[in-house]
Amino acid sequence: MSKLPALFTCRCLNRLISPTIFKTTENFIIRCHSSDISVKELIKEAESSMLVNEKPSKPPFAKNLFLGIFDKDVLVYPEVFSIDQLNLLQRKLEPIEKYLKNEVKSLEIEETGNISNEIIKNLKNLSLFGLQIPEKYGGQGLNATEYARICELIGEDSSVSLLLLSHQALGVQSLLCFGTEEQKRKYLPGLASGESYAAFCLSEETSGSDLASIQTKVEKSENDKESNWILNGSKLWVTNANNAHIFTVLALSKSVNQFGEQQLVSVFLVEKDYPGVFVGKPTNIIGLKGVKLSEVEFKNVKLTEANLIGNQSDGFQIAIDILNINRYASGAVTLSLMKKMFKLVVNHVLKRKQFVADLKDYEQIQRLCSEVSLRIYALESMLYMTTGLLDCYKNYDGSMENAIIKAFSMEEGQKCINICLDMMGAQGLIKGEPYEKFYRDFKCSSIFDGTLDFTKLFIASTGLHQAILLHEDIGKNINLLKQLFNNRKQTMDNPSLNLELFLQLHPSLVQSSKKLEYCVLRLEFAVTTLLRRYGEEIFSQQVEILKLSSVVIDIYAMTAVLGRASRAYCTGILNAESEITLAQKYCFDATKRVRQIINNIVSEQDATADFSHSKIAEDIFKHGGYFFEHPLNRNI
Amino acid sequence: MSKLPALFTCRCLNRLISPTIFKTTENFIIRCHSSDISVKELIKEAESSMLVNEKPSKPPFAKNLFLGIFDKDVLVYPEVFSIDQLNLLQRKLEPIEKYLKNEVKSLEIEETGNISNEIIKNLKNLSLFGLQIPEKYGGQGLNATEYARICELIGEDSSVSLLLLSHQALGVQSLLCFGTEEQKRKYLPGLASGESYAAFCLSEETSGSDLASIQTKVEKSENDKESNWILNGSKLWVTNANNAHIFTVLALSKSVNQFGEQQLVSVFLVEKDYPGVFVGKPTNIIGLKGVKLSEVEFKNVKLTEANLIGNQSDGFQIAIDILNINRYASGAVTLSLMKKMFKLVVNHVLKRKQFVADLKDYEQIQRLCSEVSLRIYALESMLYMTTGLLDCYKNYDGSMENAIIKAFSMEEGQKCINICLDMMGAQGLIKGEPYEKFYRDFKCSSIFDGTLDFTKLFIASTGLHQAILLHEDIGKNINLLKQLFNNRKQTMDNPSLNLELFLQLHPSLVQSSKKLEYCVLRLEFAVTTLLRRYGEEIFSQQVEILKLSSVVIDIYAMTAVLGRASRAYCTGILNAESEITLAQKYCFDATKRVRQIINNIVSEQDATADFSHSKIAEDIFKHGGYFFEHPLNRNI
């Protein structure tokens, strides 16, 4: 590759070099300006410096959006791998992709209700059971990006991906993050090879995401010398319980200190073979037929300190962390499902005629296909932006990005699957054709780590907490006059743009970057408006905060889409012009959505009108359902 | 009931008396003002006059909305029955409701894949097979309102309703509307008693709603003296074909006249026992498990003139009419399904706790329940407003109202079912629980008479045709200055309201009636804008005309909801205050939707942005699917 104009090289470098060395970019630009050094050499130099330097740290991007803080660095789509590393990964992916695409028959798994031993053997041979377990315990030690990329392949079959993910994203994770060296050495090698399975025991009859209502409990055994704890209780919906060897169990425990008795949530590792562990009959759900979900009962199971993970009081945090830490993995699986379904549907559209014309020539069909691809592109962009942030920065707090991916993949994934099913017409409803299975598998896989609303409430509540903390901090230093002026422009839905985001992007995306900036400023305005209106009461205003969530999801999607398209264009990726078109359209539509939601939030009139929802619901609950008199009834 | 204030009596009468005698309302008001006659007596007098007078006629309400013509009479929610008639109907409904609610076990039907002979016998005893067949042929001779009301009960089980509706709404209908007296006498008595079933044979391998691509054909048999026609071809998705005795078949025929040979679509009655009729294996679809859909093959089936329905060239019109005429019936079935599911879900919400609090106390849950009930109320209101129009006016053209009900029940029904399923959480996905079955049955029942987009395209195209015809007529008489002024106000999204719709409604609905009027005027503006922009090309602008459809559906819903709530309040129906709250909220939300859609239609900027959908789709079709380079890939 030869020399390029300096400006281009600058943009190009912004995108090319890893964010790890982004801080030094300016240096490179200057050198590029003044010397003859080629871009390729520059990159090499940059990347070798990356290997030497330690990872920098970075404040949480998505969380900070609630404060109106936009970290422009992120628009430089993070580059995790050098070309050599990428080639290495590619070689790792090939056999996995080949096996899963060609040998695993999803309809067969569904019919038999079982993943065959043959498949399991091959999954073990492909080393798919210990992807994130460090090499020293026999695993692959993958980083987030590599893990996500492999999850995309695993997503080829929904049951296989459930088997593998429930094992490593939920089952193994607490041990991995919070286990002692001894516990790790004892269990991880078996779990990494797939010799033993781990299962995660969280939900109960009366509790799902709601840890506070757990009934399962451990009690100190006083008279028994062998054990310190006795576990009793029963867990529902335990994925792959019938095959699992090790259960990670959340249970209530008591602790006595100077303030009296205290209820704690603790996490225990329980082996299947311990006396008192019973796996019940599986629950028959509509999808993911190859893996069983069962009840697991614990009757007076004796445990020792060696079974406790972390401290006795850590359970709550461990559960939250585990659910948060790997949400991008389920995003990768959904992405894979969406791509696969869309491929089949486009194939159908290309073959089918209707009313003499080709189906593909109908404007509405074009629109629907475009809508699906916009969403696939956005999810894909967000996924690898997030894993990039996780991999490039030290201890990056990606909890909100993770939740955004989860929420986006549930909400928009559902829309895409509905659109695809509708495009298939009657064929979409035939048993044995692949289409309706996507719906069922998707629905089932989306329930494992919290409902959509729960995830969206988490996103906005976390952001608002961040905002409240900071507002208290900076409250004293506000320039009142400036704020007054800004508020006036904001009230007119016309905030002053001054972030100059376009500087980070290819010039064809200037308009889109302004739209993104508009959305960022409007989110900040909505947050301050709500905090002013409700104070700390905002946390019980679920409907309002769900709206904030939708906005921040769209902002993150816009950021990812713009960064990726700009990188693609500047570095000459194949079909990059199409990426630019798509990014522009995504930002156009997203901005319209954001404008509408924010105007709805700030309008007092809308707030009043929305209050009638509660009034109507109150009536409905009073009557136990829809209660209006039939319209044919008459009185006089 | 004693005397009431004159103004109230006036409003009250507006609502109470049937539209048949609406024209004479003014008379009654004056008499009421000046005499001592009580309301009850007035009503009696009015109703007896209704029995004497012939039905008046009325131009099609929904079609005329495309011209900005709003028939205010319709806001007086049509009153079809006197109290005596209503009591009679009620007595007819009771045994049907009792049997279907208590004796028909939906999960059992699903499991066995069959509606038992016992159930069939009881359905016959309840006279449910000939609801619309005139009494002289052994049927019930019900009007539209009675039929819809019974369909609501039948909807209790989706398979039972499919069996009964496919028989009478599709199978019997062509005979009923277009058959000769001889044909009717031969077939209708058996069909009315349920002794024989009728099935409708429309779809083929390459054609669904698309009649023009039919391959099944009849040819004149030259050498055979017994028969005049030979039928060949094969039909798919024939509901209940395995049990049917009579098939209504659409087929191509040739006709030779002075201009040469012509292809016609004709309709034939074919008996199951004719040589050459073969019913194939049923298609396994995901829902409606109690009824089979099969292929039916016709191999050299001999037919005579006595098998032809209508004229040889009538087939196209017959098919369209049959699909249109009874769409409200499937709306009634969907309404029933929505009510039933919602009842179960509310029941769950009332029992369940989450995060210590009761589920019903969560704002978002309240909102979702309210959203569902708004939609149930709107569908119910539209359904009986439509059947009222059909029953009260002579030969009322309700084709658009029918299509609106179908589209609304598909689109909003789907939303409600998704909301309900999501509120059930994991329980919504368990096989054997009733929840997931609603989704499957709903999806399957919605494919029988055309997809959602097809129905919505029908609505807007029909309306636009009406508008074009009229615009040509009135083109010469436009007051240009006035139009210019109106246009300016419209461009500012601020049309002048002058229809005074509030005069027809209870005073608490004044604001809502103004919102409705705003929407009516905006629709007119959008129609003229589009006609100006595209001319006759508008019909290929699917995306634009789908938007018009959404608007007209919301306008019809607002009209029905306002009319019904006002009637309920003025006549003192139980819980009428809640109806008022609900109607206000429906109009508030609908107006926001309409405002947004119309602004989107008239904005040139949006039109340009939407064009990129086609551009994106073009790329996707060129590459045969999602084709963007993976974001990890790099070039340099």
Short mmCIF file of N, CA and C in Angstrom, two decimals, chain A residues 167 196-200 238-247 270-273 277 279 296:
data_model
loop_
_atom_site.label_atom_id
_atom_site.label_comp_id
_atom_site.label_asym_id
_atom_site.label_seq_id
_atom_site.Cartn_x
_atom_site.Cartn_y
_atom_site.Cartn_z
N HIS A 167 -23.66 -23.91 30.06
CA HIS A 167 -22.50 -24.51 30.73
C HIS A 167 -21.46 -23.45 31.07
N SER A 196 -17.26 -32.92 32.34
CA SER A 196 -18.39 -32.64 33.22
C SER A 196 -19.08 -31.35 32.81
N TYR A 197 -20.40 -31.27 33.10
CA TYR A 197 -21.19 -30.08 32.78
C TYR A 197 -21.51 -29.30 34.05
N ALA A 198 -21.58 -27.99 33.91
CA ALA A 198 -22.03 -27.18 35.03
C ALA A 198 -23.40 -26.59 34.72
N ALA A 199 -24.23 -26.50 35.75
CA ALA A 199 -25.55 -25.89 35.57
C ALA A 199 -25.77 -24.84 36.65
N PHE A 200 -26.58 -23.85 36.31
CA PHE A 200 -26.77 -22.69 37.17
C PHE A 200 -28.17 -22.76 37.76
N VAL A 238 -33.76 -25.39 35.50
CA VAL A 238 -32.31 -25.55 35.47
C VAL A 238 -31.93 -26.21 34.14
N THR A 239 -31.20 -25.44 33.33
CA THR A 239 -30.85 -25.90 31.98
C THR A 239 -29.85 -27.06 32.06
N ASN A 240 -30.16 -28.11 31.33
CA ASN A 240 -29.28 -29.27 31.22
C ASN A 240 -29.02 -29.95 32.56
N ALA A 241 -29.94 -29.78 33.50
CA ALA A 241 -29.76 -30.38 34.83
C ALA A 241 -29.62 -31.89 34.75
N ASN A 242 -30.32 -32.49 33.82
CA ASN A 242 -30.30 -33.96 33.73
C ASN A 242 -28.91 -34.51 33.38
N ASN A 243 -28.08 -33.70 32.74
CA ASN A 243 -26.72 -34.15 32.41
C ASN A 243 -25.64 -33.54 33.29
N ALA A 244 -26.00 -32.52 34.06
CA ALA A 244 -24.97 -31.74 34.75
C ALA A 244 -24.32 -32.51 35.89
N HIS A 245 -23.05 -32.19 36.14
CA HIS A 245 -22.32 -32.81 37.24
C HIS A 245 -22.14 -31.86 38.40
N ILE A 246 -22.18 -30.57 38.08
CA ILE A 246 -21.93 -29.57 39.12
C ILE A 246 -22.99 -28.49 39.04
N PHE A 247 -23.62 -28.21 40.17
CA PHE A 247 -24.63 -27.16 40.20
C PHE A 247 -24.12 -25.95 40.97
N VAL A 270 -22.45 -27.47 44.19
CA VAL A 270 -23.00 -28.72 44.69
C VAL A 270 -22.79 -29.79 43.62
N GLU A 271 -22.17 -30.88 44.01
CA GLU A 271 -21.98 -31.95 43.03
C GLU A 271 -23.22 -32.81 42.93
N LYS A 272 -23.46 -33.28 41.75
CA LYS A 272 -24.64 -34.09 41.48
C LYS A 272 -24.71 -35.31 42.39
N ASP A 273 -23.55 -35.87 42.70
CA ASP A 273 -23.52 -37.13 43.43
C ASP A 273 -23.68 -36.99 44.94
N VAL A 277 -29.41 -34.80 46.39
CA VAL A 277 -29.64 -34.01 45.17
C VAL A 277 -30.53 -34.81 44.22
N VAL A 279 -32.79 -34.65 40.58
CA VAL A 279 -33.20 -33.92 39.37
C VAL A 279 -34.57 -34.43 38.95
N VAL A 296 -34.59 -29.02 40.16
CA VAL A 296 -33.57 -29.72 40.95
C VAL A 296 -33.91 -29.50 42.42
#
